[in-house]
Coordinates of C-alpha atoms in Angstrom, one line a residue:
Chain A
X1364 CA 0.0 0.0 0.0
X1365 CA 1.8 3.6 -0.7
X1366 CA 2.2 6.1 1.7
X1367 CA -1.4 8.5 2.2
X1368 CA -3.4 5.8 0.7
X1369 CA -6.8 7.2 -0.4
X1370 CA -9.1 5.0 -0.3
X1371 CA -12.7 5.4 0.7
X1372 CA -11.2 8.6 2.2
X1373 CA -12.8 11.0 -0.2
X1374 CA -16.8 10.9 -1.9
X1375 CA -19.1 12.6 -4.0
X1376 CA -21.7 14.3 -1.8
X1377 CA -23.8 15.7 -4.5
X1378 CA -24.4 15.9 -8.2
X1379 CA -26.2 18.7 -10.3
X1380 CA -26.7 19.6 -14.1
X1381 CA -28.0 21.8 -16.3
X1382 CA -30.3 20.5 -19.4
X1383 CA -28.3 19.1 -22.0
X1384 CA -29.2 20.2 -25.7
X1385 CA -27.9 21.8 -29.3
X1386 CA -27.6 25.1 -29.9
X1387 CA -29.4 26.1 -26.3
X1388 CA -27.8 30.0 -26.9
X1389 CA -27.0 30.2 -23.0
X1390 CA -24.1 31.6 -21.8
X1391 CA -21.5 29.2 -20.5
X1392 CA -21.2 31.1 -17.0
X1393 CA -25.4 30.7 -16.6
X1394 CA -24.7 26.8 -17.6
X1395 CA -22.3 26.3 -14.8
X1396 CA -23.9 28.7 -11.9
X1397 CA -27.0 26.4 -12.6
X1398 CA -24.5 23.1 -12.6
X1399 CA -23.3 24.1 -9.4
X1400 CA -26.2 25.2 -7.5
X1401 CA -28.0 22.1 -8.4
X1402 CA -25.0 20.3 -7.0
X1403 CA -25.0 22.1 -3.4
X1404 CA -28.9 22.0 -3.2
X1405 CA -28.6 18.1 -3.9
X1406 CA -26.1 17.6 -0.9
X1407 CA -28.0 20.1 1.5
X1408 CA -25.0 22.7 1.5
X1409 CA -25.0 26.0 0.9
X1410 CA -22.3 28.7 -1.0
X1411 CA -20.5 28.6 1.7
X1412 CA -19.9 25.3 2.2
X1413 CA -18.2 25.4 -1.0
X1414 CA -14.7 26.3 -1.1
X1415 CA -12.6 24.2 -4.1
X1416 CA -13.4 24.4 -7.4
X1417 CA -11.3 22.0 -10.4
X1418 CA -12.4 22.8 -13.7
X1419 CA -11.5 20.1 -16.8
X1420 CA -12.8 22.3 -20.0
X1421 CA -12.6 26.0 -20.0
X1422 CA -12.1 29.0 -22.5
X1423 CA -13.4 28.3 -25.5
X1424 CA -16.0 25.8 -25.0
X1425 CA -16.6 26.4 -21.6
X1426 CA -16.4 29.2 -18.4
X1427 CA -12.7 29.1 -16.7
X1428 CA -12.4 28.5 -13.2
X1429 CA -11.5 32.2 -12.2
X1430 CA -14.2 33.4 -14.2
X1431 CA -17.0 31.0 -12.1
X1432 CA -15.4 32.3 -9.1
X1433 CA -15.1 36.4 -9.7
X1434 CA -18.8 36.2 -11.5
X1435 CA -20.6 33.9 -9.4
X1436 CA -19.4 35.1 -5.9
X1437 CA -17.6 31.9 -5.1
X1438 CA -15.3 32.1 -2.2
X1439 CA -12.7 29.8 -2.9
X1440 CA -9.5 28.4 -1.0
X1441 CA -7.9 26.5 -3.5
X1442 CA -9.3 25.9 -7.4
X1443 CA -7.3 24.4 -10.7
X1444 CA -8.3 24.1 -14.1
X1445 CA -7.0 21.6 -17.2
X1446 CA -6.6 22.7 -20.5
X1447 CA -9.4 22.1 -22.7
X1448 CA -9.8 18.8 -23.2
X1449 CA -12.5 15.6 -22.2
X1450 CA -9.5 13.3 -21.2
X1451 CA -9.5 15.0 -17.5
X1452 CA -12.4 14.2 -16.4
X1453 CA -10.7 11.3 -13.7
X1454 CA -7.8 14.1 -13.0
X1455 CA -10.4 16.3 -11.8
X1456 CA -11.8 14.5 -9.1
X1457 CA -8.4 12.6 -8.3
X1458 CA -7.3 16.2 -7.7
X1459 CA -10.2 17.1 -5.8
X1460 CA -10.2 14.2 -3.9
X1461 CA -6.2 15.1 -3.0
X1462 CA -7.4 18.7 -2.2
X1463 CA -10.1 17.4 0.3
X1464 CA -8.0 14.8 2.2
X1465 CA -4.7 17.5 2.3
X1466 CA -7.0 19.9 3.8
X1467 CA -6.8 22.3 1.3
X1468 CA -10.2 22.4 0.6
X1469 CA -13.4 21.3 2.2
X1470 CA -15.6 20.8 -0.6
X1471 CA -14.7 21.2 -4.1
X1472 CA -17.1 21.3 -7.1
X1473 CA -15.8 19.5 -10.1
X1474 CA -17.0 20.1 -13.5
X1475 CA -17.5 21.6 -16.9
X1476 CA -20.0 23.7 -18.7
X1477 CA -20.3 23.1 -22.1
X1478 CA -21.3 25.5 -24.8
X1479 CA -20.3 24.1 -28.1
X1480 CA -23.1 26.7 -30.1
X1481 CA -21.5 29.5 -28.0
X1482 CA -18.4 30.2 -30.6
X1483 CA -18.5 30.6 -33.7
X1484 CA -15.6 28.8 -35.2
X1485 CA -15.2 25.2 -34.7
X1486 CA -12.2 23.9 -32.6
X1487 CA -12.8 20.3 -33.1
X1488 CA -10.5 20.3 -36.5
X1489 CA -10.1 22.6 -38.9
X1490 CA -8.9 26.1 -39.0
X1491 CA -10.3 27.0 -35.6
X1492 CA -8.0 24.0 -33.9
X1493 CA -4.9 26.2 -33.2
X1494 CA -3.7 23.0 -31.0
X1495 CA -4.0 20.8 -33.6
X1496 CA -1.6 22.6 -35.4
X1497 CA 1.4 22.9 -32.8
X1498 CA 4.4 22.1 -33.5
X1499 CA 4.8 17.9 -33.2
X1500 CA 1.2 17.8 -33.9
X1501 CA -2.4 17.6 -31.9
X1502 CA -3.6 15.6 -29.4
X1503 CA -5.2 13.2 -31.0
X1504 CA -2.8 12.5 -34.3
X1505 CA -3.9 16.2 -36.1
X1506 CA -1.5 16.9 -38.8
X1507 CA -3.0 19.9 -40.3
X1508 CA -0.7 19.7 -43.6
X1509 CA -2.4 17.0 -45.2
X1510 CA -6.0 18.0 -44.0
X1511 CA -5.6 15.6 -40.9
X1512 CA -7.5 17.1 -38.5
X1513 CA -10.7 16.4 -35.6
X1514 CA -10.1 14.0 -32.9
X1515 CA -12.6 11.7 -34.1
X1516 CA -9.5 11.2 -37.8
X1517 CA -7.9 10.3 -34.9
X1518 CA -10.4 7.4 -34.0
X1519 CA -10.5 6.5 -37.3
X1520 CA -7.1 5.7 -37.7
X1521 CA -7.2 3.5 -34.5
X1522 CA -10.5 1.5 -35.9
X1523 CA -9.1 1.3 -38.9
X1524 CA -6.4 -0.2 -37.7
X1525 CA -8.3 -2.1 -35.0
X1526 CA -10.5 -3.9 -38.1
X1527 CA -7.3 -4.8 -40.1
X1528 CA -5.6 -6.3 -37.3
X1529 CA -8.4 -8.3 -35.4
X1530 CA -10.5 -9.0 -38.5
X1531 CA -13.5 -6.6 -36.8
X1532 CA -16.3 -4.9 -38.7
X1533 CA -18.2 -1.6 -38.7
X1534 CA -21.1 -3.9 -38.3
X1535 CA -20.1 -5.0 -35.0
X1536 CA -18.7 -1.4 -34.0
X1537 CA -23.0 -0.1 -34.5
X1538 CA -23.2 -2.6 -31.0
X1539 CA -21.8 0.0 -29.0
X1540 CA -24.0 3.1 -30.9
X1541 CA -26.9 0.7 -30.3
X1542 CA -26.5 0.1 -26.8
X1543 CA -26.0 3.6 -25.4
X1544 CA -29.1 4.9 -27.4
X1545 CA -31.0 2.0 -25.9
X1546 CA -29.8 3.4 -22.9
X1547 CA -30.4 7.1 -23.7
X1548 CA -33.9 6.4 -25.0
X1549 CA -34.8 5.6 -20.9
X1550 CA -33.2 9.1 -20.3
X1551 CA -35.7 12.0 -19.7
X1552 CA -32.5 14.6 -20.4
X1553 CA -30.5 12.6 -23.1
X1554 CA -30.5 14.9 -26.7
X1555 CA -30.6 12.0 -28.5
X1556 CA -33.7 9.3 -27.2
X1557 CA -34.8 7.3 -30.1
X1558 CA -33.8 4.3 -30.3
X1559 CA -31.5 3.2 -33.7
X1560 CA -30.6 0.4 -35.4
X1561 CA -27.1 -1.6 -36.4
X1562 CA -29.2 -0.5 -40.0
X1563 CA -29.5 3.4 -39.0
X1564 CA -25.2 3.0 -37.8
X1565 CA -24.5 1.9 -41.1
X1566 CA -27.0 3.9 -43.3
X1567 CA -25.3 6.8 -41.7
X1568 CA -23.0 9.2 -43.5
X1569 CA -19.0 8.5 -43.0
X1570 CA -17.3 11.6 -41.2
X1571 CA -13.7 9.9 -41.4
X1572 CA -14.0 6.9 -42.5
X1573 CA -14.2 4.1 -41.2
X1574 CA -16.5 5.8 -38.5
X1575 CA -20.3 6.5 -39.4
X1576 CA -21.3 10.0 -38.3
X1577 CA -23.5 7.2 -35.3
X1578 CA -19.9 6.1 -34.2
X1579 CA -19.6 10.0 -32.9
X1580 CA -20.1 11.6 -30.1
X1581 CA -23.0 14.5 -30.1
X1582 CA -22.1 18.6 -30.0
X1583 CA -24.3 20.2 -27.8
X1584 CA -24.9 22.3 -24.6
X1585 CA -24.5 22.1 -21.2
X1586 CA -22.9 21.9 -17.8
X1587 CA -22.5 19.2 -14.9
X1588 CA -20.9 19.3 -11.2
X1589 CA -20.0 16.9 -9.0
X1590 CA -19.1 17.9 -5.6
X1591 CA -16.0 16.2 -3.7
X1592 CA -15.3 16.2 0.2
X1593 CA -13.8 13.4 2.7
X1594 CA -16.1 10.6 3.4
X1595 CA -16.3 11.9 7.3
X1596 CA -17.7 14.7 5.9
X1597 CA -20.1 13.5 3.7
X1598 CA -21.8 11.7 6.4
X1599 CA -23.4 14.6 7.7
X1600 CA -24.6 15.3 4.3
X1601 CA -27.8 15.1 2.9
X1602 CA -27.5 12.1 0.1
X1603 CA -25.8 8.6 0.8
X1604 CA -22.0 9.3 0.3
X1605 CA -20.5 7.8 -3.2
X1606 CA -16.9 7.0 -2.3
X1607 CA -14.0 7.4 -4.3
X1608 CA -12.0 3.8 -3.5
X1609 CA -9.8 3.6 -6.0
X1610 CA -7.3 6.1 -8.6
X1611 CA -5.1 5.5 -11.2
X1612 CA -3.7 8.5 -12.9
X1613 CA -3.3 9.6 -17.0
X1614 CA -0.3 7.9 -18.7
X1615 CA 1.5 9.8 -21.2
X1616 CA 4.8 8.9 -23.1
X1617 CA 5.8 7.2 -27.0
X1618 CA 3.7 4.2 -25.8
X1619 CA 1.1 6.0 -25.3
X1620 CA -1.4 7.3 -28.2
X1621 CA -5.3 8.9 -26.9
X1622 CA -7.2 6.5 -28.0
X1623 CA -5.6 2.8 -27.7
X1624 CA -3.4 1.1 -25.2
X1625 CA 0.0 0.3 -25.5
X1626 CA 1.2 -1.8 -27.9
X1627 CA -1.4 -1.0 -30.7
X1628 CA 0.9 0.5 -33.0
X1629 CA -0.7 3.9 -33.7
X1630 CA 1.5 7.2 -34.0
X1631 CA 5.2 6.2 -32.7
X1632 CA 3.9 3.3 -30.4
X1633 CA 5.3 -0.1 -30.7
X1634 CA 3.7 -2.9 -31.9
X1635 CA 3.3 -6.0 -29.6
X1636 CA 0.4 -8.1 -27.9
X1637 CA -0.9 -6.2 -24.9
X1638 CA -1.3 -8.0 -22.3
X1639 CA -2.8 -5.6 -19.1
X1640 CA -0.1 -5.8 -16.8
X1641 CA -2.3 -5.3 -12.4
X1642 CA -4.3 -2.0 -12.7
X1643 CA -3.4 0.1 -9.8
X1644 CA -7.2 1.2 -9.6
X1645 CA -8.2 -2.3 -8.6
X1646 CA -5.6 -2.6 -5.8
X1647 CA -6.1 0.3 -4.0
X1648 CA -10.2 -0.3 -4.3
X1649 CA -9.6 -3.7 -3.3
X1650 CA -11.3 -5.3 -5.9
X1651 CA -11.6 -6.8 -8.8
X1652 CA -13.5 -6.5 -12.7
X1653 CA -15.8 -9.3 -11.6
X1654 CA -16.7 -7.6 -9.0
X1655 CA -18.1 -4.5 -10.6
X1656 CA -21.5 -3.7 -11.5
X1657 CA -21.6 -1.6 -14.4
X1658 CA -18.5 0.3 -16.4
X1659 CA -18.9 3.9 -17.9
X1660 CA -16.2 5.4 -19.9
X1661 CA -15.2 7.9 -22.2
X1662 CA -16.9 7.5 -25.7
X1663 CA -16.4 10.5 -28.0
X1664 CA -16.6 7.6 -30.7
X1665 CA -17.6 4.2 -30.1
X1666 CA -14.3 2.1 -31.0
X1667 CA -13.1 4.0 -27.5
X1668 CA -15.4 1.5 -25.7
X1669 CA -13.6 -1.2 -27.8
X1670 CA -10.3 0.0 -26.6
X1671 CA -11.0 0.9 -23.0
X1672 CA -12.6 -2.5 -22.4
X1673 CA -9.3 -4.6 -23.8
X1674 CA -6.8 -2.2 -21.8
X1675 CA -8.4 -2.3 -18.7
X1676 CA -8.6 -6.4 -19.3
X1677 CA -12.4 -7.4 -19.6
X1678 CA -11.4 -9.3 -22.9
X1679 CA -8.3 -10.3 -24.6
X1680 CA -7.1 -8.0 -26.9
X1681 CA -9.4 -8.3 -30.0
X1682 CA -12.2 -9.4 -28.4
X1683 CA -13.8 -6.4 -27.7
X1684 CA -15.6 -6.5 -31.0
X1685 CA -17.2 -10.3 -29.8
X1686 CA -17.5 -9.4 -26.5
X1687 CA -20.1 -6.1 -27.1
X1688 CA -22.5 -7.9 -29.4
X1689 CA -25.7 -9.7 -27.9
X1690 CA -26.7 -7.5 -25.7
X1691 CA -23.6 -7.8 -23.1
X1692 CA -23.2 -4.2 -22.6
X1693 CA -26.7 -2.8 -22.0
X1694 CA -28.4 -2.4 -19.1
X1695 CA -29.6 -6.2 -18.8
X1696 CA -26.3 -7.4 -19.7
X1697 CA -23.4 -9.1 -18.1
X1698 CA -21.6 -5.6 -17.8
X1699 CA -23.4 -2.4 -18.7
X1700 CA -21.9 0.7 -20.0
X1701 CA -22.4 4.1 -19.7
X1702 CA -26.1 3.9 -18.9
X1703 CA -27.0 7.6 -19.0
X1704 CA -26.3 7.5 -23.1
X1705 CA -23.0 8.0 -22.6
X1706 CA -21.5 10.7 -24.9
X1707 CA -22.9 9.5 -28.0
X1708 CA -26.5 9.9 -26.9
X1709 CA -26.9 11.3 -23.6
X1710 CA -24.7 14.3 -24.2
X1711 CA -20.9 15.4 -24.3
X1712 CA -19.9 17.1 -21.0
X1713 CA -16.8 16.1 -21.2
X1714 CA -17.8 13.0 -19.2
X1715 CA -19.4 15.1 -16.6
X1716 CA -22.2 13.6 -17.3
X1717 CA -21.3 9.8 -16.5
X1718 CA -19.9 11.1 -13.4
X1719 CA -23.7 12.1 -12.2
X1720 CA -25.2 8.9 -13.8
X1721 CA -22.6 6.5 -11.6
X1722 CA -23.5 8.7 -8.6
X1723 CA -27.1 8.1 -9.1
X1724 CA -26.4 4.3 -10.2
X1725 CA -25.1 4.0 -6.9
X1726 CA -27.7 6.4 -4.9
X1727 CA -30.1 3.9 -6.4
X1728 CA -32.1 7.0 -8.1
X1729 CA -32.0 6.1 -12.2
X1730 CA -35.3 4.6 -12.1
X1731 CA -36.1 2.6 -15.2
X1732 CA -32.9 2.5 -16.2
X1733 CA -31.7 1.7 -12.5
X1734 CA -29.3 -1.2 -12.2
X1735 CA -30.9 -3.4 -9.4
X1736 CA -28.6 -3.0 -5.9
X1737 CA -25.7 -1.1 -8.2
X1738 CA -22.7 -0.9 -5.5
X1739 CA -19.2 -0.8 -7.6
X1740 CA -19.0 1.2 -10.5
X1741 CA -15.9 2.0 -12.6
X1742 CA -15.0 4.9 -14.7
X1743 CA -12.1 3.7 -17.1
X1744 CA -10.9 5.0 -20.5
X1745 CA -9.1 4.1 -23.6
X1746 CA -7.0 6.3 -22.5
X1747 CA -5.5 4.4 -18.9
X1748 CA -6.9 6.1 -16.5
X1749 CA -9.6 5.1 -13.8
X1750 CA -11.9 5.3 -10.6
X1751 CA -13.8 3.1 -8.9
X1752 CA -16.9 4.2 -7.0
X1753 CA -18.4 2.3 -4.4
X1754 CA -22.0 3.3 -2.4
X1755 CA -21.2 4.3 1.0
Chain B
X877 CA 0.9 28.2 -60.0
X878 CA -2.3 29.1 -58.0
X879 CA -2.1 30.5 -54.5
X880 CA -1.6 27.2 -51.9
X881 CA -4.2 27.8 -49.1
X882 CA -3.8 24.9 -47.5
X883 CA -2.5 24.7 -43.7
X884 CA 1.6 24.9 -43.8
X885 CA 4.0 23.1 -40.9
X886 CA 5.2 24.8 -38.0
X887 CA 8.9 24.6 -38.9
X888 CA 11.0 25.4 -35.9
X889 CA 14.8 25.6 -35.0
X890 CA 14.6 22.1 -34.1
X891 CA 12.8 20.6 -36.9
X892 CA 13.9 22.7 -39.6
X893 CA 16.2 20.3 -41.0
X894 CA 13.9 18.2 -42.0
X895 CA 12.0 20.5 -43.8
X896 CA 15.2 21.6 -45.7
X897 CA 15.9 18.4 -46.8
X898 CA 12.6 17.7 -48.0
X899 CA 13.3 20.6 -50.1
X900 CA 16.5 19.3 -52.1
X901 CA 14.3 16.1 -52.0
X902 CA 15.8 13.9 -49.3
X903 CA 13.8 12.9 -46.1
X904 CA 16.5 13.2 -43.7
X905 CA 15.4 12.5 -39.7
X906 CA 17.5 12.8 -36.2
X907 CA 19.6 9.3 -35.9
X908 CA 20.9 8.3 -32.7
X909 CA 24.8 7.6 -32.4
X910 CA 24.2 6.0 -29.3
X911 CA 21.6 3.4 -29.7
X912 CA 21.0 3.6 -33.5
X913 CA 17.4 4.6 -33.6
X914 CA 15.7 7.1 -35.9
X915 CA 13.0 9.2 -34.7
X916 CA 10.0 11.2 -35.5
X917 CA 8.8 14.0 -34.2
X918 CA 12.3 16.3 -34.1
X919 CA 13.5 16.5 -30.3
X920 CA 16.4 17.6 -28.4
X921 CA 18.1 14.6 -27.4
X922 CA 17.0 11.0 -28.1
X923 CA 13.5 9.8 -26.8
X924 CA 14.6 6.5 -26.3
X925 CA 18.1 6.5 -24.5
X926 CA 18.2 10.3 -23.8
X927 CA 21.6 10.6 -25.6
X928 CA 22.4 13.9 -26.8
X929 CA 24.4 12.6 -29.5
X930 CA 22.7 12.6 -32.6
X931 CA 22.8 13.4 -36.5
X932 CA 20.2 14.0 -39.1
X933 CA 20.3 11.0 -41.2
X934 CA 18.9 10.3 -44.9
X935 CA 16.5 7.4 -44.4
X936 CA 15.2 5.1 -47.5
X937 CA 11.8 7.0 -47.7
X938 CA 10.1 3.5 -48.4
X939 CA 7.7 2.2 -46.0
X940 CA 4.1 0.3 -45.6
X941 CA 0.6 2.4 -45.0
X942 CA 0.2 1.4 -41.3
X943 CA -3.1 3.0 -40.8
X944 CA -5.6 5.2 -43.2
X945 CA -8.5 7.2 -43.2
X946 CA -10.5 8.9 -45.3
X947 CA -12.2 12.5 -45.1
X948 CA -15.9 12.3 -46.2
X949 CA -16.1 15.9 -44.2
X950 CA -14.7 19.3 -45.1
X951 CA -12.6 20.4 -42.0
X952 CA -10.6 23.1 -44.0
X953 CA -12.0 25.0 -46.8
X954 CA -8.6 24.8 -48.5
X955 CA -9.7 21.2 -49.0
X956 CA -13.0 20.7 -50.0
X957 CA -12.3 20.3 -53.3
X958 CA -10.1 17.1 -52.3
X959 CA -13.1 15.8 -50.3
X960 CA -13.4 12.4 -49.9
X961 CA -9.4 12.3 -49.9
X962 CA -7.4 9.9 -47.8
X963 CA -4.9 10.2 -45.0
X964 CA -2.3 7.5 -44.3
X965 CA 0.2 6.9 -42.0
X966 CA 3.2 5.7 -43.1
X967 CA 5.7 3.2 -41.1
X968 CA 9.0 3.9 -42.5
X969 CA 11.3 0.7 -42.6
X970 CA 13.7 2.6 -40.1
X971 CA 10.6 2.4 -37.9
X972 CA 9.3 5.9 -37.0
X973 CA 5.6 6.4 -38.3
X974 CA 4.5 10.0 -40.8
X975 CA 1.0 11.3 -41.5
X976 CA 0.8 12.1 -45.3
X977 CA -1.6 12.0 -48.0
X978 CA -1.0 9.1 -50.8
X979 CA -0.6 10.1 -54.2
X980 CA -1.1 8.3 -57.5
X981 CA -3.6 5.4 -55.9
X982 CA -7.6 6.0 -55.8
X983 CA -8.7 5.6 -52.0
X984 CA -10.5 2.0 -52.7
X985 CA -7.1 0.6 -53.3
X986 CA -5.5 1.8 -50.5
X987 CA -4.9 -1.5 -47.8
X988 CA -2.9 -1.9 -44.7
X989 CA 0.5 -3.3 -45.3
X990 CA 0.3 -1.4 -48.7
X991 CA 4.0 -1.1 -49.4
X992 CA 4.7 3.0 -50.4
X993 CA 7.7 5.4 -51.6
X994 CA 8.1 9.0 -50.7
X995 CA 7.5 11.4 -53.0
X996 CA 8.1 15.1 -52.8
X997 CA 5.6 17.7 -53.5
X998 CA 6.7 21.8 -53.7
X999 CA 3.5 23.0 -52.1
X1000 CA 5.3 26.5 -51.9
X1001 CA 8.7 28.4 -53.1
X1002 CA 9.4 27.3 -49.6
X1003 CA 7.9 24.4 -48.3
X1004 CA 7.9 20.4 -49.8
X1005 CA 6.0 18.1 -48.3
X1006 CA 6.8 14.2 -48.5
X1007 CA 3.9 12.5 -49.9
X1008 CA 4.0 8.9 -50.8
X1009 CA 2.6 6.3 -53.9
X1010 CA 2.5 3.0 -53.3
X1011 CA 5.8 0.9 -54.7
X1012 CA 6.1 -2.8 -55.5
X1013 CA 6.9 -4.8 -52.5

């Protein structure tokens, strides 16, 4: 066990959102006051109660840390911000939940609002992606120069990739689109609630091909919060406490590309057989995959839950595309995923969003689309990094 | 020859040799004296063993298309008339991996494993960009 171990120390003591929608013409500091608000009312506190604040996606989708602070009359201790991008959504609250137990903060609010209609030139690709054109290229495998741009060409290169290698098809990729809606279609707030088909996925116009415009995540509106403090705390709190049991941090390096695991052999990776090596997340929860009880992650396009489910071990690699068919990841399954809708069809908040939904999984409050006695819960992404939630 | 409007690289001290060798058509990249590895992108010292002692290098500018996608969106204006055109990436045989656009092959016949050359397009008075065709493996 290291040093400060952190487990069960810190939890989520309340959750709060704004409606999610396209083009909803509200300003992104109104998305996240009403975020945040909902979040303190939900947990019984009141503004000042709240006194750390980590933002994951600011200027120039959504409202910066300072700005939610100077504007909305927060009184803060401590407050952080990453740089815009949906990958920190588990950095967030693994920060928050350092703040909290290092006393810097009592509470902190976690979040992002989310305004994609609130700018008028895109970011995600093309000449509005400044990033993607930096020197070494984007995040995701942008190379401007030869029209490579939008993190979703990134995607495509992985399931493109993915396909050639395990013998996979778009057909089976729709399972994952399918799913999700299913999901989102139980969702009063979801953008997207009819249901489609593995007939609609395929019928649907390529973006970057390989992926269907259905493999994509949506662009819309809105803002969610999650509130962190200690466990102790949380106690006296209106709501059942959600703990945080276990962390495992964002791995960067050459063997490490967004959207795959190691060994996949996108961008300057190597090639091998992956094999996942113990995931910290699972020690320091104490637990294992069998024991969880549903798996949410990050799916800005659906071959992510492909990837996230073969790093993190719940097939062998190449299975992913066998193992999501049937029905295994929706809500009657053997493991569902991201039962809110997930990005593709609840709404993109950056992953905000799945946060609430696992706190209500495990509050017992999703009604129809409740999963009976939820009490683990795991947020994991293609991308390495983790947390396990457990009801408290 | 019409205005290029298409997006240009960010050369910088450290990668502009590259860039100039692309220019008097040779893809040159940093070589390690230490552990004998090429890499991509440009950097400092060497990724791998952290050796400072390096030299820019001609490599063989063949390789195999290790992935590829193609655009059925217009991101850039500058390249809608291209629309649905392909992006690769290109493993060279000295290992490090390029994003370029394929040239002389229609986007059907594009397959992983496709073996490809390098071929060098002046975009601009200043700027060549390696492109490659497929070449028989």
């Amino acid at each position: 066990m290291p040093a400060g171990n952190l487990k069960d120390v810190a939890a989520v003591c309340g959750v709060g959102h704004t409606a999610y929608g396209r083009k909803m013409n509200r300003s992104q500091i109104d998305l996240a006051g009403e975020a945040i608000r909902n979040a303190l009312d939900d947990a019984g506190l009141g503004r000042d109660d709240l006194d750390g604040l980590v933002v994951s996606f600011g200027t120039p989708i959504g409202a910066d840390a300072d700005t939610l602070a100077y504007a909305l009359g927060l009184k803060l201790r401590a407050y952080n911000q990453t740089w815009a991008h949906g990958r920190f959504t588990a950095s967030s609250i693994q920060w928050a939940a350092m703040m909290v137990s290092a006393g810097l903060a009592n509470v902190v609010a976690c979040m992002a609002s989310i305004s994609f209609s609130g700018f008028r030139k895109p970011m995600m690709g093309g000449s509005g992606d400044a990033e993607g054109a930096r020197e070494a290229g984007g995040g995701h495998g942008e190379d401007p120069v030869f029209g490579m741009t939008s993190p979703g060409a990134g995607a495509a290169l992985v399931a493109r990739k993915y396909f050639d290698r395990f013998g996979a098809t778009s057909e089976q990729l729709a399972a994952v689109a399918v799913a999700f809606r299913k999901h989102a279609s139980m969702n009063p707030n979801a953008v997207m609630q009819t249901p489609i088909s593995v007939e609609d996925h395929q019928n649907s116009r390529f973006v970057c091909e390989p992926l269907h415009l259905l493999d994509y995540c949506l662009i819309n509106d809105g803002a969610a919060c999650v509130l962190v403090t200690t466990q102790e705390r949380a106690r006296d709190m209106a709501k059942r406490p959600v703990c945080i049991s276990g962390m495992q941090g964002l791995p960067a390096g050459r063997e490490e590309f967004i959207w795959t695991y190691p060994g996949f052999g996108t961008s300057q990776q190597t090639a091998f057989d992956y094999v996942p090596g113990p995931q910290p997340v699972y020690g320091m929860a104490d637990v294992s995959p069998k024991d969880l009880d549903a798996l949410f992650t990050y799916d800005a396009f659906s071959i992510l839950a492909w990837t996230a489910l073969e790093r993190f071990g719940f097939c062998g690699q190449g299975e992913a595309a066998a193992f999501t068919q049937d029905g295994r990841i929706e809500l009657s399954g053997e493991l569902p995923m991201n039962t809110n809708g997930g990005l593709m069809s609840e709404g993109h908040i950056m992953g905000w969003n799945h946060q609430v939904e696992i706190v209500r999984q495990l509050r017992g409050e999703c009604g129809e689309r409740q999963i009976p006695n939820a009490q683990l819960i795991q947020w994991a992404n293609a991308y390495g990094d983790s947390l396990i939630y457990r009801a408290g | 020859m019409a205005e290029y409007t298409k997006p240009l690289p960010a050369i910088s001290t450290l990668n502009q040799p590259y860039w100039d060798g692309l220019k008097q058509r040779q893809m040159v990249l940093p070589y390690c004296e230490a552990c004998d590895k090429v890499w991509y992108p440009p950097a400092p010292f060497c990724p791998d063993c952290w050796s400072r002692d390096f030299r820019w290098q001609a490599v063989s500018g063949r390789g195999v298309v290790n992935s590829w996608v193609v655009f059925h969106q217009a991101y850039f204006s500058s390249f809608k008339d291209d629309i649905p055109y392909a992006v690769a990436e290109v493993e060279l045989e000295e290992g490090p991996r390029l994003l370029t656009n394929l040239v002389e092959v229609a986007n059907e016949d594009i397959a992983v494993g496709m073996p490809v050359e390098v071929v060098f397009d002046d975009v601009t008075d200043e700027v060549t960009l390696a492109k490659f065709r497929p070449r028989k493996g």
